[in-house]
Amino acid sequence: MKLFYSLVFLCFSTIALKGQIKVDSVQTLETVVLSDVKLQQNNYGFKTTTLKDSVLQNDSKSFTDILRFNSNVYFKENGYGMVSSPSFRGTNASQTAVIWNGISINSQLNGQTDFNLINVNNFDNVVIKNGGGSVQYGSGAIGGSIHLNNKLNFSSHFDNQLRLNYGSFNTQKASFNTNYGSSKFAVNFGFQYVTSDNDYKYLGTNEVNENGAFNNLNFNVNLGYFISENNILKLYHQAFLGERELSGTLNTISRNKYLDENFRTLLEWANIGNRYTSKVKVAHLQELFKFYQNKDLDGYSYGKVNTYLIKHVLDYNLSKKIALKSILDYNYFEADGSSFGSPNRNAFSATAIATYKPDTKSTIAFNIRQDVTSDFESPLLFSLDGSYQFNNFYKIMLNASKNFRVPTFNDLFWQPGGNLNLKPETSYQVDLGHQLQYKWVTLDLNTYYIKNENLIQWKPSNSGFWSPINIDQTHSYGAELGLKLNKTFGSHTITLNGNYSYTISEDLETNKQLIYVPKHKANVSIAYNVKRLSFYYQHMFNDMVFTTEDNIISPLYSLPKYDLGNIGISYQLIQNKNHNLRLGLDINNLYDTPYQNVIFRPMPNRNYNIQLHYKF
């Protein structure tokens, strides 16, 4: 903790020193409205996809389904509303980093983020970055990263949004967001409450999802204030309280219940000069769970982790062509749980980034990072990326990187099963991207290769329980295709977004495809708007996946491929300068398709949702 306080003092002293330099007026401050604004500027050679608020705010589905139908990310979900795990390019959920306003929020227990514990209405945009990002975002950013961003708008405005939803399985949702700003102060506040019986039918059987009810409350507030014309203080806070009955399987009835509590607070102080931006971030994160073997009894197991973080980021423009960036990051983790004791960990990292733009067509960036962790030796990491714009139609992008992931507290200490002899994972990868753009059509093609060493995987042990081990080597390779189209004809607008991915991910010792990695995944969304009327159709194809390492195609060892369709229509009942009222109807799983994305855990049958969205 002495090191933690020393770093706090050092970073704030740096800002105080920088504040004595002559700076430009507040007209230069548009770059501070987004906490993770450097994401785009420091990833020239990477594929990134942005889901704007128009997608996030107007879609009634869960965050898992929004990403499932609008990106290349693959999800495993233990029944609707249960644990939802993302993965990129044949990697797993613990190799996917989730970044909230510039800091990682992956669990220190299992290394993952459960996307059914995230309320998408509380974010202004979501950026999906494919490829390794450990140099900038630390342990776990191997397959890709998902960035959750909040904006603070320093202009005179006062906006409100109210959403009410009712759907099948007695699903009810209510959310409210308000956004206020002036030239010196900005605030946005939001909350959402969701409850559902979630008792959907298991298609092809006479059973229903008997133990799947859930409810949760999500609250967030974001504040920004100009201390002076070149110093800004920002505060971000989120709280999530959730209760879920954990669904059983086709073969077993569950009485389990799970309680989640997540609290995140981030304070940021930014100082902006005419050639530099200096930021200090101080954060406290807490995750807590309680697991009830029988929801009707009082006994439970629990786990809790507190994370204390301080981060200093300095961007300096050496010239019009050369930009430098440094990141100093310190984390202290302390945990307590009935199944893993009371471990703790210190982690410090130093990162340097140099970007060179010789002309308007080309950019190249080199990144290097060294971590010092109290219980592991961390490798020196690097990333090299660049892009070249040949003409108005064609752009090429290239990146290569070394990434890593340290074992989590569960990996090491869980009883029974933890393995204190685990080694950190390392990954080497290269990615080549092409972008073709002509008028209102954009086509992206990426090919990649990833080689992992010491991959951590939980397997059944000889003692009868699951335990993590290091797999010597695995590799993944494949291709991703993206298509965007947006065309307006008078009062008619047509929008099309499509994604396709081909993925091979194998254990190099057995040459077998890793479990829960579909070779083919594709989705397409078509939206049509005319005056006050809007219509959309979404379709997704998910290829067969193996559920065991034997790669046997059978109902006990694999899941069959499936197609899903969603359809929706909405109408603007009121549309003027100050009021906008929209009524919508969504039909999900339009074709009543029986499907699973975790074996023996069916997903919902055809279902409906009515939504009322009021902006004022």
Coordinates of C-alpha atoms in Angstrom, one line a residue:
M1 CA 0.0 0.0 0.0
K2 CA 3.0 2.4 0.6
L3 CA 3.8 1.9 -3.1
F4 CA 0.2 2.7 -4.0
Y5 CA 0.2 6.0 -2.1
S6 CA 3.6 6.9 -3.5
L7 CA 2.4 6.5 -7.0
V8 CA -0.6 8.6 -6.3
F9 CA 1.6 11.4 -5.1
L10 CA 4.0 11.0 -8.0
C11 CA 1.2 11.2 -10.7
F12 CA -0.6 14.2 -9.1
S13 CA 2.8 16.0 -8.8
T14 CA 3.3 15.4 -12.5
I15 CA 0.0 17.0 -13.3
A16 CA 0.8 20.0 -11.0
L17 CA 4.1 20.5 -12.8
K18 CA 2.5 20.3 -16.2
G19 CA -0.1 22.8 -15.1
Q20 CA 2.6 25.5 -15.0
I21 CA 3.2 25.3 -18.8
K22 CA 1.4 27.8 -21.0
V23 CA -1.6 26.1 -22.7
D24 CA -4.2 26.8 -25.3
S25 CA -7.8 27.8 -24.5
V26 CA -10.7 25.5 -23.9
Q27 CA -11.4 25.4 -27.6
T28 CA -8.8 22.5 -27.8
L29 CA -10.6 20.3 -25.3
E30 CA -12.9 18.4 -27.5
T31 CA -10.7 15.3 -27.2
V32 CA -11.5 14.9 -23.5
V33 CA -15.2 14.1 -23.9
L34 CA -14.4 10.4 -24.2
S35 CA -12.3 8.7 -21.5
D36 CA -10.8 6.1 -23.8
V37 CA -10.6 8.4 -26.9
K38 CA -7.0 7.3 -27.6
L39 CA -8.4 3.8 -28.5
Q40 CA -8.9 4.7 -32.2
Q41 CA -5.7 6.9 -32.4
N42 CA -3.4 4.2 -31.1
N43 CA -4.7 1.2 -33.1
Y44 CA -4.1 2.2 -36.7
G45 CA -3.3 -1.4 -37.8
F46 CA -6.2 -3.1 -35.9
K47 CA -9.8 -3.9 -36.9
T48 CA -12.2 -1.9 -34.8
T49 CA -16.0 -1.8 -34.9
T50 CA -18.1 0.9 -33.2
L51 CA -21.6 0.3 -32.1
K52 CA -23.1 3.8 -31.6
D53 CA -25.9 4.9 -29.3
S54 CA -28.4 4.5 -32.1
V55 CA -27.9 0.8 -32.0
L56 CA -27.4 0.5 -28.2
Q57 CA -30.4 2.6 -27.2
N58 CA -33.0 1.3 -29.7
D59 CA -32.4 -2.4 -29.3
S60 CA -34.5 -4.1 -26.7
K61 CA -32.3 -7.3 -26.5
S62 CA -29.6 -8.1 -24.0
F63 CA -26.1 -6.9 -24.5
T64 CA -25.1 -10.5 -25.4
D65 CA -27.6 -10.6 -28.2
I66 CA -26.7 -7.2 -29.5
L67 CA -23.0 -8.2 -29.9
R68 CA -24.0 -11.7 -31.2
F69 CA -25.9 -10.2 -34.1
N70 CA -23.7 -7.2 -34.8
S71 CA -20.1 -8.5 -34.6
N72 CA -17.8 -11.5 -35.0
V73 CA -17.7 -12.2 -31.3
Y74 CA -18.9 -15.7 -30.3
F75 CA -20.8 -16.2 -27.1
K76 CA -21.5 -19.1 -24.8
E77 CA -24.6 -18.7 -22.6
N78 CA -25.7 -21.2 -19.9
G79 CA -29.3 -20.6 -20.7
Y80 CA -30.9 -17.2 -21.4
G81 CA -29.9 -14.6 -18.8
M82 CA -27.4 -16.9 -17.2
V83 CA -23.6 -16.6 -17.4
S84 CA -22.6 -15.2 -20.8
S85 CA -19.0 -15.5 -22.0
P86 CA -17.5 -13.8 -25.1
S87 CA -14.6 -15.0 -27.2
F88 CA -12.6 -13.8 -30.3
R89 CA -10.9 -15.7 -33.0
G90 CA -11.0 -19.1 -31.3
T91 CA -9.7 -17.9 -28.0
N92 CA -11.7 -18.1 -24.7
A93 CA -13.6 -15.6 -22.5
S94 CA -10.6 -15.1 -20.1
Q95 CA -8.6 -14.0 -23.2
T96 CA -11.1 -11.3 -24.0
A97 CA -10.5 -8.0 -22.2
V98 CA -13.4 -5.7 -21.3
I99 CA -12.4 -2.1 -20.8
W100 CA -14.6 0.4 -19.0
N101 CA -13.6 4.1 -19.7
G102 CA -10.0 3.0 -20.2
I103 CA -9.6 0.5 -17.4
S104 CA -10.0 -3.3 -17.4
I105 CA -13.0 -4.8 -15.5
N106 CA -12.3 -8.5 -16.0
S107 CA -12.9 -10.5 -12.9
Q108 CA -9.9 -11.3 -10.8
L109 CA -11.5 -14.6 -9.9
N110 CA -12.2 -16.2 -13.3
G111 CA -10.6 -13.7 -15.7
Q112 CA -13.9 -13.1 -17.5
T113 CA -16.7 -10.6 -17.7
D114 CA -20.3 -11.9 -17.7
F115 CA -22.1 -9.8 -20.3
N116 CA -25.5 -10.5 -18.7
L117 CA -24.3 -8.3 -15.8
I118 CA -23.8 -5.3 -18.1
N119 CA -26.6 -2.8 -19.0
V120 CA -26.0 -1.5 -22.5
N121 CA -28.3 1.5 -22.1
N122 CA -25.8 3.1 -19.8
F123 CA -23.1 3.5 -22.5
D124 CA -22.8 6.0 -25.3
N125 CA -20.8 3.7 -27.6
V126 CA -19.2 0.3 -27.6
V127 CA -16.0 -0.3 -29.5
I128 CA -15.0 -3.9 -30.5
K129 CA -11.3 -4.3 -31.2
N130 CA -10.1 -7.6 -32.8
G131 CA -6.6 -8.8 -32.0
G132 CA -4.1 -8.7 -29.2
G133 CA -4.1 -5.6 -26.9
S134 CA -2.1 -6.6 -23.9
V135 CA 0.5 -3.8 -24.4
Q136 CA -2.2 -1.2 -23.7
Y137 CA -4.8 -3.1 -21.7
G138 CA -2.8 -5.8 -19.8
S139 CA -3.5 -9.4 -18.9
G140 CA -6.2 -11.2 -20.9
A141 CA -6.3 -9.0 -24.0
I142 CA -5.2 -11.8 -26.3
G143 CA -8.1 -12.5 -28.7
G144 CA -9.6 -9.0 -28.6
S145 CA -11.1 -6.3 -26.4
I146 CA -14.6 -4.8 -25.9
H147 CA -14.6 -1.1 -24.8
L148 CA -17.5 0.4 -22.9
N149 CA -17.4 4.2 -23.1
N150 CA -19.3 7.1 -21.5
K151 CA -19.3 10.6 -23.0
L152 CA -19.5 13.9 -21.1
N153 CA -20.9 16.6 -23.3
F154 CA -19.8 20.1 -22.3
S155 CA -22.5 22.1 -24.2
S156 CA -25.7 23.6 -23.0
H157 CA -28.3 20.8 -23.1
F158 CA -30.8 18.9 -21.0
D159 CA -32.0 15.5 -22.4
N160 CA -34.0 12.7 -20.9
Q161 CA -34.9 9.2 -22.1
L162 CA -37.5 6.8 -20.6
R163 CA -37.8 3.1 -21.8
L164 CA -40.5 0.7 -20.9
N165 CA -40.5 -2.9 -22.1
Y166 CA -42.7 -5.9 -21.6
G167 CA -42.2 -9.3 -23.2
S168 CA -42.7 -13.0 -23.2
F169 CA -42.0 -15.0 -20.0
N170 CA -43.2 -12.0 -18.0
T171 CA -40.1 -10.1 -18.8
Q172 CA -40.3 -6.4 -17.6
K173 CA -37.7 -3.7 -18.1
A174 CA -37.7 0.0 -17.1
S175 CA -34.9 2.4 -17.6
F176 CA -34.3 6.1 -17.3
N177 CA -31.4 8.3 -18.4
T178 CA -30.9 12.0 -18.0
N179 CA -28.1 14.1 -19.5
Y180 CA -27.3 17.7 -18.5
G181 CA -24.4 20.0 -19.6
S182 CA -23.0 23.5 -19.7
S183 CA -19.7 24.9 -20.8
K184 CA -18.0 23.9 -17.5
F185 CA -20.1 21.1 -16.0
A186 CA -21.6 17.9 -17.4
V187 CA -23.5 15.0 -15.8
N188 CA -25.4 12.0 -17.0
F189 CA -27.3 9.6 -14.8
G190 CA -29.1 6.4 -15.5
F191 CA -30.7 3.3 -14.0
Q192 CA -32.4 0.2 -15.2
Y193 CA -34.4 -2.5 -13.6
V194 CA -35.1 -5.9 -15.2
T195 CA -37.2 -8.8 -14.0
S196 CA -38.2 -12.0 -15.7
D197 CA -39.8 -15.3 -14.9
N198 CA -37.7 -16.6 -17.8
D199 CA -39.8 -19.8 -17.9
Y200 CA -39.4 -20.5 -21.6
K201 CA -40.3 -23.8 -23.3
Y202 CA -37.6 -26.3 -24.1
L203 CA -38.5 -26.9 -27.8
G204 CA -38.9 -30.5 -28.7
T205 CA -39.8 -31.5 -25.1
N206 CA -42.6 -31.1 -22.6
E207 CA -40.3 -29.2 -20.2
V208 CA -39.9 -25.5 -19.4
N209 CA -37.0 -23.6 -17.9
E210 CA -38.2 -24.0 -14.3
N211 CA -35.4 -22.4 -12.3
G212 CA -34.3 -19.5 -14.6
A213 CA -36.0 -16.4 -13.0
F214 CA -33.8 -13.3 -12.6
N215 CA -33.9 -9.7 -11.7
N216 CA -31.3 -6.9 -11.5
L217 CA -30.9 -3.2 -10.8
N218 CA -28.2 -1.2 -12.5
F219 CA -27.2 2.4 -11.6
N220 CA -24.7 4.7 -13.1
V221 CA -23.6 8.4 -12.8
N222 CA -20.9 10.3 -14.7
L223 CA -19.8 13.8 -13.8
G224 CA -17.3 16.3 -15.4
Y225 CA -16.1 19.7 -14.2
F226 CA -13.6 22.2 -15.6
I227 CA -11.5 23.2 -12.6
S228 CA -9.8 25.7 -14.9
E229 CA -9.8 26.2 -18.7
N230 CA -7.2 23.5 -19.1
N231 CA -7.9 21.1 -16.1
I232 CA -10.9 18.8 -16.0
L233 CA -12.0 16.5 -13.3
K234 CA -14.3 13.5 -14.1
L235 CA -16.0 10.9 -12.0
Y236 CA -17.6 7.7 -13.3
H237 CA -19.6 5.3 -11.0
Q238 CA -21.5 2.1 -11.7
A239 CA -23.4 -0.2 -9.3
F240 CA -25.0 -3.5 -10.2
L241 CA -27.2 -5.7 -8.0
G242 CA -28.5 -9.0 -9.4
E243 CA -30.2 -12.2 -8.4
R244 CA -30.5 -15.2 -10.7
E245 CA -31.9 -18.7 -10.2
L246 CA -29.4 -20.8 -12.2
S247 CA -31.1 -22.9 -14.9
G248 CA -30.8 -26.6 -14.9
T249 CA -30.1 -28.8 -17.9
L250 CA -32.1 -31.2 -20.0
N251 CA -31.1 -33.9 -17.6
T252 CA -31.0 -32.3 -14.2
I253 CA -33.3 -30.0 -12.2
S254 CA -31.5 -27.1 -10.5
R255 CA -32.3 -25.4 -7.2
N256 CA -29.3 -23.1 -7.4
K257 CA -29.3 -19.3 -6.9
Y258 CA -26.6 -16.7 -7.5
L259 CA -26.3 -13.2 -6.2
D260 CA -24.0 -10.6 -7.9
E261 CA -22.9 -7.2 -6.6
N262 CA -20.5 -5.1 -8.7
F263 CA -19.3 -1.6 -7.8
R264 CA -17.0 0.5 -9.9
T265 CA -15.8 4.1 -9.2
L266 CA -13.2 5.9 -11.3
L267 CA -11.9 9.4 -10.7
E268 CA -9.9 11.1 -13.5
W269 CA -7.9 14.3 -13.6
A270 CA -6.8 15.6 -17.0
N271 CA -4.5 18.5 -17.8
I272 CA -4.3 19.6 -21.4
G273 CA -1.5 21.7 -22.9
N274 CA -0.8 22.8 -26.4
R275 CA 1.5 19.7 -27.0
Y276 CA 0.5 17.3 -24.4
T277 CA -2.4 15.6 -22.4
S278 CA -1.7 14.3 -18.9
K279 CA -4.3 12.1 -17.1
V280 CA -4.4 10.4 -13.7
K281 CA -7.0 7.8 -13.1
V282 CA -7.7 6.4 -9.6
A283 CA -10.3 3.6 -9.3
H284 CA -11.8 1.2 -6.8
L285 CA -13.6 -1.9 -8.1
Q286 CA -15.4 -4.5 -6.1
E287 CA -17.0 -7.7 -7.2
L288 CA -18.9 -10.0 -4.8
F289 CA -20.9 -13.2 -5.4
K290 CA -23.0 -15.5 -3.2
F291 CA -23.8 -19.0 -4.4
Y292 CA -26.8 -20.9 -2.9
Q293 CA -26.8 -24.7 -3.6
N294 CA -30.5 -24.6 -2.6
K295 CA -32.3 -21.3 -3.1
D296 CA -34.7 -22.1 -0.3
L297 CA -32.0 -22.5 2.4
D298 CA -29.8 -19.9 4.0
G299 CA -26.4 -21.6 3.4
Y300 CA -24.1 -20.2 0.7
S301 CA -20.5 -19.9 -0.5
Y302 CA -19.1 -16.6 -1.4
G303 CA -16.2 -14.7 -3.0
K304 CA -15.1 -11.1 -3.0
V305 CA -12.4 -9.1 -4.6
N306 CA -11.4 -5.4 -4.1
T307 CA -9.2 -3.8 -6.8
Y308 CA -7.3 -0.5 -6.1
L309 CA -5.9 1.1 -9.2
I310 CA -3.9 4.2 -10.1
K311 CA -2.9 5.0 -13.7
H312 CA -1.0 7.8 -15.3
V313 CA -1.2 8.4 -19.1
L314 CA 0.9 11.1 -20.8
D315 CA 0.5 11.9 -24.5
Y316 CA 3.1 14.2 -26.0
N317 CA 3.3 15.5 -29.6
L318 CA 7.0 15.7 -30.3
S319 CA 6.3 17.2 -33.7
K320 CA 3.5 17.1 -36.3
K321 CA 4.8 13.7 -37.4
I322 CA 5.8 12.0 -34.1
A323 CA 3.7 11.4 -31.0
L324 CA 4.8 9.7 -27.8
K325 CA 2.7 8.1 -25.1
S326 CA 3.6 6.7 -21.7
I327 CA 1.4 4.7 -19.3
L328 CA 2.2 3.9 -15.7
D329 CA -0.3 1.5 -14.1
Y330 CA -0.4 0.0 -10.6
N331 CA -3.0 -2.4 -9.3
Y332 CA -3.5 -4.0 -5.9
F333 CA -5.9 -6.9 -5.6
E334 CA -7.2 -8.4 -2.4
A335 CA -9.7 -11.3 -2.3
D336 CA -11.6 -13.3 0.2
G337 CA -13.7 -16.4 -0.4
S338 CA -15.0 -19.6 1.0
S339 CA -13.3 -21.7 -1.8
F340 CA -10.0 -19.9 -2.3
G341 CA -8.9 -18.2 1.0
S342 CA -7.6 -14.7 1.1
P343 CA -5.0 -14.2 -1.6
N344 CA -3.7 -10.8 -2.8
R345 CA -1.6 -9.5 -5.7
N346 CA 0.4 -6.5 -6.6
A347 CA 0.9 -5.6 -10.3
F348 CA 2.8 -2.7 -11.9
S349 CA 3.3 -2.0 -15.5
A350 CA 5.1 0.6 -17.7
T351 CA 4.2 1.1 -21.3
A352 CA 5.8 3.3 -24.0
I353 CA 4.2 4.0 -27.4
A354 CA 5.7 5.9 -30.4
T355 CA 3.6 6.9 -33.4
Y356 CA 5.1 8.2 -36.7
K357 CA 3.0 9.7 -39.4
P358 CA 5.3 10.7 -42.3
D359 CA 2.4 11.9 -44.4
T360 CA -1.3 11.9 -44.6
K361 CA -1.4 8.4 -46.1
S362 CA 0.7 6.3 -43.7
T363 CA 1.0 5.7 -40.0
I364 CA 3.2 3.3 -38.0
A365 CA 3.2 2.7 -34.2
F366 CA 5.5 0.8 -31.9
N367 CA 4.4 -0.3 -28.4
I368 CA 6.4 -1.9 -25.6
R369 CA 5.4 -2.9 -22.1
Q370 CA 6.9 -4.5 -19.0
D371 CA 4.8 -5.9 -16.1
V372 CA 6.1 -6.6 -12.6
T373 CA 3.7 -9.0 -10.8
S374 CA 4.2 -10.1 -7.2
D375 CA 3.6 -13.8 -7.9
F376 CA 4.8 -14.3 -11.5
E377 CA 7.5 -13.2 -13.9
S378 CA 5.9 -11.4 -16.8
P379 CA 7.4 -11.2 -20.3
L380 CA 8.4 -8.1 -22.2
L381 CA 5.5 -7.3 -24.5
F382 CA 5.4 -5.5 -27.8
S383 CA 3.1 -4.5 -30.6
L384 CA 3.8 -3.1 -34.0
D385 CA 1.0 -1.8 -36.2
G386 CA 0.5 0.5 -39.1
S387 CA -1.7 1.4 -42.0
Y388 CA -1.4 2.9 -45.5
Q389 CA -4.1 4.6 -47.5
F390 CA -3.3 3.9 -51.2
N391 CA -6.2 6.0 -52.5
N392 CA -9.7 7.0 -51.6
F393 CA -10.9 3.5 -52.1
Y394 CA -8.3 1.1 -50.6
K395 CA -6.5 1.0 -47.2
I396 CA -4.2 -1.7 -45.9
M397 CA -3.5 -2.4 -42.2
L398 CA -1.0 -4.7 -40.4
N399 CA -0.2 -5.5 -36.8
A400 CA 1.9 -8.0 -34.9
S401 CA 2.0 -8.4 -31.2
K402 CA 3.1 -10.5 -28.2
N403 CA 0.4 -10.8 -25.4
F404 CA 0.0 -12.6 -22.1
R405 CA -2.4 -13.6 -19.4
V406 CA -1.6 -14.4 -15.7
P407 CA -3.5 -17.2 -13.9
T408 CA -6.5 -15.9 -11.9
F409 CA -7.2 -16.5 -8.2
N410 CA -9.6 -19.3 -9.1
D411 CA -6.9 -20.9 -11.3
L412 CA -4.4 -20.9 -8.5
F413 CA -6.4 -21.2 -5.2
W414 CA -9.8 -22.7 -5.9
Q415 CA -10.5 -25.7 -3.6
P416 CA -10.7 -28.4 -4.7
G417 CA -8.9 -28.1 -8.0
G418 CA -6.6 -25.0 -7.9
N419 CA -3.1 -25.4 -9.4
L420 CA -0.2 -23.4 -7.9
N421 CA 2.1 -24.7 -10.6
L422 CA 0.4 -22.9 -13.5
K423 CA 2.5 -20.7 -15.8
P424 CA 1.3 -17.5 -17.5
E425 CA 0.0 -17.7 -21.0
T426 CA 1.8 -16.0 -23.8
S427 CA 0.6 -15.4 -27.3
Y428 CA 2.1 -14.3 -30.6
Q429 CA 0.0 -13.0 -33.4
V430 CA -0.1 -11.2 -36.8
D431 CA -3.1 -9.7 -38.5
L432 CA -3.4 -8.3 -42.1
G433 CA -6.4 -6.1 -42.9
H434 CA -7.8 -4.6 -46.1
Q435 CA -10.5 -2.0 -46.3
L436 CA -12.4 -1.0 -49.5
Q437 CA -14.7 2.0 -49.5
Y438 CA -16.8 3.3 -52.3
K439 CA -19.4 6.0 -51.7
W440 CA -21.9 4.3 -49.3
V441 CA -20.4 0.8 -49.2
T442 CA -17.5 -0.4 -47.0
L443 CA -15.9 -3.8 -47.2
D444 CA -13.4 -5.1 -44.6
L445 CA -11.3 -8.3 -44.9
N446 CA -8.9 -9.5 -42.1
T447 CA -6.7 -12.6 -42.0
Y448 CA -4.8 -13.5 -38.9
Y449 CA -2.6 -16.1 -37.1
I450 CA -2.4 -16.6 -33.3
K451 CA 0.0 -19.0 -31.5
N452 CA -0.5 -19.6 -27.8
E453 CA 1.9 -21.1 -25.3
N454 CA 0.9 -22.5 -21.9
L455 CA -2.9 -22.0 -22.5
I456 CA -4.7 -22.5 -19.2
Q457 CA -7.6 -24.9 -19.5
W458 CA -9.8 -26.6 -16.9
K459 CA -10.1 -30.4 -17.3
P460 CA -11.5 -33.3 -15.2
S461 CA -8.7 -34.7 -13.0
N462 CA -8.1 -38.3 -11.8
S463 CA -9.5 -37.2 -8.4
G464 CA -12.9 -36.6 -10.0
F465 CA -13.0 -32.8 -9.9
W466 CA -12.0 -30.2 -12.4
S467 CA -8.5 -28.6 -12.3
P468 CA -6.6 -26.2 -14.6
I469 CA -3.5 -27.2 -16.5
N470 CA -1.2 -25.6 -19.1
I471 CA -1.6 -26.9 -22.7
D472 CA 1.8 -26.6 -24.4
Q473 CA 0.7 -25.0 -27.6
T474 CA -2.4 -24.1 -29.5
H475 CA -2.9 -22.0 -32.6
S476 CA -5.8 -20.2 -34.3
Y477 CA -6.0 -18.8 -37.8
G478 CA -8.8 -17.6 -40.0
A479 CA -10.5 -14.8 -41.8
E480 CA -13.1 -12.1 -41.0
L481 CA -15.3 -10.3 -43.5
G482 CA -17.4 -7.2 -42.8
L483 CA -19.8 -5.3 -45.0
K484 CA -21.5 -2.0 -44.3
L485 CA -24.0 -0.2 -46.5
N486 CA -25.9 2.9 -45.9
K487 CA -28.0 4.6 -48.6
T488 CA -30.7 7.3 -48.5
F489 CA -33.2 7.8 -51.3
G490 CA -35.3 10.9 -50.4
S491 CA -37.2 9.9 -47.3
H492 CA -36.1 6.3 -47.5
T493 CA -33.0 4.9 -45.8
I494 CA -31.6 1.4 -46.1
T495 CA -28.8 0.2 -43.8
L496 CA -27.1 -3.2 -44.1
N497 CA -24.4 -4.7 -41.8
G498 CA -22.9 -8.1 -42.3
N499 CA -20.1 -10.1 -40.7
Y500 CA -18.6 -13.5 -41.5
S501 CA -15.8 -15.3 -39.7
Y502 CA -13.9 -18.5 -40.5
T503 CA -12.0 -19.9 -37.5
I504 CA -9.6 -22.8 -37.0
S505 CA -8.4 -23.2 -33.4
E506 CA -6.4 -26.4 -32.6
D507 CA -4.4 -28.0 -29.9
L508 CA -1.0 -28.5 -31.8
E509 CA -0.4 -31.8 -30.0
T510 CA -3.7 -33.5 -31.0
N511 CA -4.6 -31.4 -34.1
K512 CA -8.1 -31.3 -32.8
Q513 CA -10.4 -28.2 -32.9
L514 CA -10.8 -26.6 -29.5
I515 CA -14.2 -27.0 -27.8
Y516 CA -16.9 -24.3 -28.4
V517 CA -15.2 -22.8 -31.5
P518 CA -17.5 -22.7 -34.6
K519 CA -15.6 -22.8 -37.9
H520 CA -18.2 -20.6 -39.5
K521 CA -20.2 -17.8 -38.0
A522 CA -22.2 -15.2 -39.9
N523 CA -24.7 -12.5 -39.2
V524 CA -26.5 -9.8 -41.2
S525 CA -28.8 -7.0 -40.2
I526 CA -31.0 -5.0 -42.6
A527 CA -32.9 -1.9 -41.5
Y528 CA -35.3 0.2 -43.5
N529 CA -36.7 3.6 -42.5
V530 CA -39.3 5.8 -44.2
K531 CA -40.5 8.9 -42.4
R532 CA -41.8 7.7 -39.0
L533 CA -41.8 4.0 -39.8
S534 CA -38.8 1.7 -39.2
F535 CA -38.3 -2.0 -39.9
Y536 CA -35.4 -4.4 -39.3
Y537 CA -34.5 -8.0 -39.9
Q538 CA -31.5 -9.8 -38.3
H539 CA -30.2 -13.3 -39.2
M540 CA -27.4 -15.3 -37.7
F541 CA -25.8 -18.6 -38.6
N542 CA -23.7 -20.5 -36.1
D543 CA -21.8 -23.6 -37.2
M544 CA -21.6 -26.9 -35.3
V545 CA -19.2 -26.9 -32.3
F546 CA -17.5 -29.7 -30.4
T547 CA -18.1 -29.9 -26.7
T548 CA -15.3 -32.4 -25.9
E549 CA -11.7 -32.7 -27.1
D550 CA -12.5 -35.9 -28.9
N551 CA -14.1 -34.0 -31.8
I552 CA -16.9 -36.5 -32.1
I553 CA -20.1 -35.4 -34.0
S554 CA -23.0 -36.8 -31.9
P555 CA -25.7 -35.4 -29.6
L556 CA -23.5 -36.1 -26.5
Y557 CA -20.2 -34.6 -27.8
S558 CA -21.2 -31.7 -30.1
L559 CA -23.9 -29.1 -30.8
P560 CA -25.5 -28.9 -34.2
K561 CA -25.4 -25.8 -36.4
Y562 CA -28.4 -23.4 -36.3
D563 CA -30.0 -20.4 -37.9
L564 CA -31.7 -17.6 -36.0
G565 CA -33.9 -14.8 -37.2
N566 CA -35.2 -11.7 -35.4
I567 CA -37.7 -9.1 -36.8
G568 CA -38.9 -5.8 -35.5
I569 CA -41.0 -2.8 -36.4
S570 CA -41.5 0.6 -34.8
Y571 CA -43.4 3.8 -35.3
Q572 CA -42.7 7.4 -34.1
L573 CA -46.0 8.4 -32.5
I574 CA -44.6 11.8 -31.6
Q575 CA -41.7 13.4 -33.5
N576 CA -40.8 17.0 -33.0
K577 CA -37.9 19.2 -31.6
N578 CA -38.6 18.5 -27.9
H579 CA -40.5 15.2 -27.8
N580 CA -40.0 11.9 -29.5
L581 CA -42.1 8.9 -28.6
R582 CA -41.5 5.5 -30.3
L583 CA -43.6 2.3 -30.0
G584 CA -41.9 -0.9 -31.2
L585 CA -42.5 -4.6 -31.5
D586 CA -39.8 -7.3 -31.7
I587 CA -40.1 -11.0 -32.5
N588 CA -37.0 -13.0 -31.5
N589 CA -36.2 -16.5 -32.7
L590 CA -38.7 -15.9 -35.5
Y591 CA -38.6 -19.4 -36.9
D592 CA -39.0 -21.1 -33.4
T593 CA -35.6 -22.8 -33.8
P594 CA -34.4 -25.2 -31.1
Y595 CA -30.8 -24.4 -30.3
Q596 CA -28.1 -24.5 -27.6
N597 CA -24.8 -22.8 -27.3
V598 CA -23.8 -24.7 -24.2
I599 CA -24.6 -28.5 -24.2
F600 CA -27.9 -29.6 -22.6
R601 CA -28.9 -25.9 -21.9
P602 CA -31.7 -25.0 -24.4
M603 CA -32.3 -21.4 -25.3
P604 CA -35.7 -19.7 -25.7
N605 CA -38.4 -20.5 -28.2
R606 CA -40.1 -17.7 -30.2
N607 CA -40.7 -14.7 -28.0
Y608 CA -42.1 -11.2 -28.2
N609 CA -41.2 -7.8 -26.8
I610 CA -43.1 -4.5 -26.8
Q611 CA -41.2 -1.3 -26.1
L612 CA -42.0 2.3 -25.5
H613 CA -39.1 4.8 -25.9
Y614 CA -39.7 8.4 -25.0
K615 CA -37.1 11.2 -25.5
F616 CA -37.7 14.6 -24.1

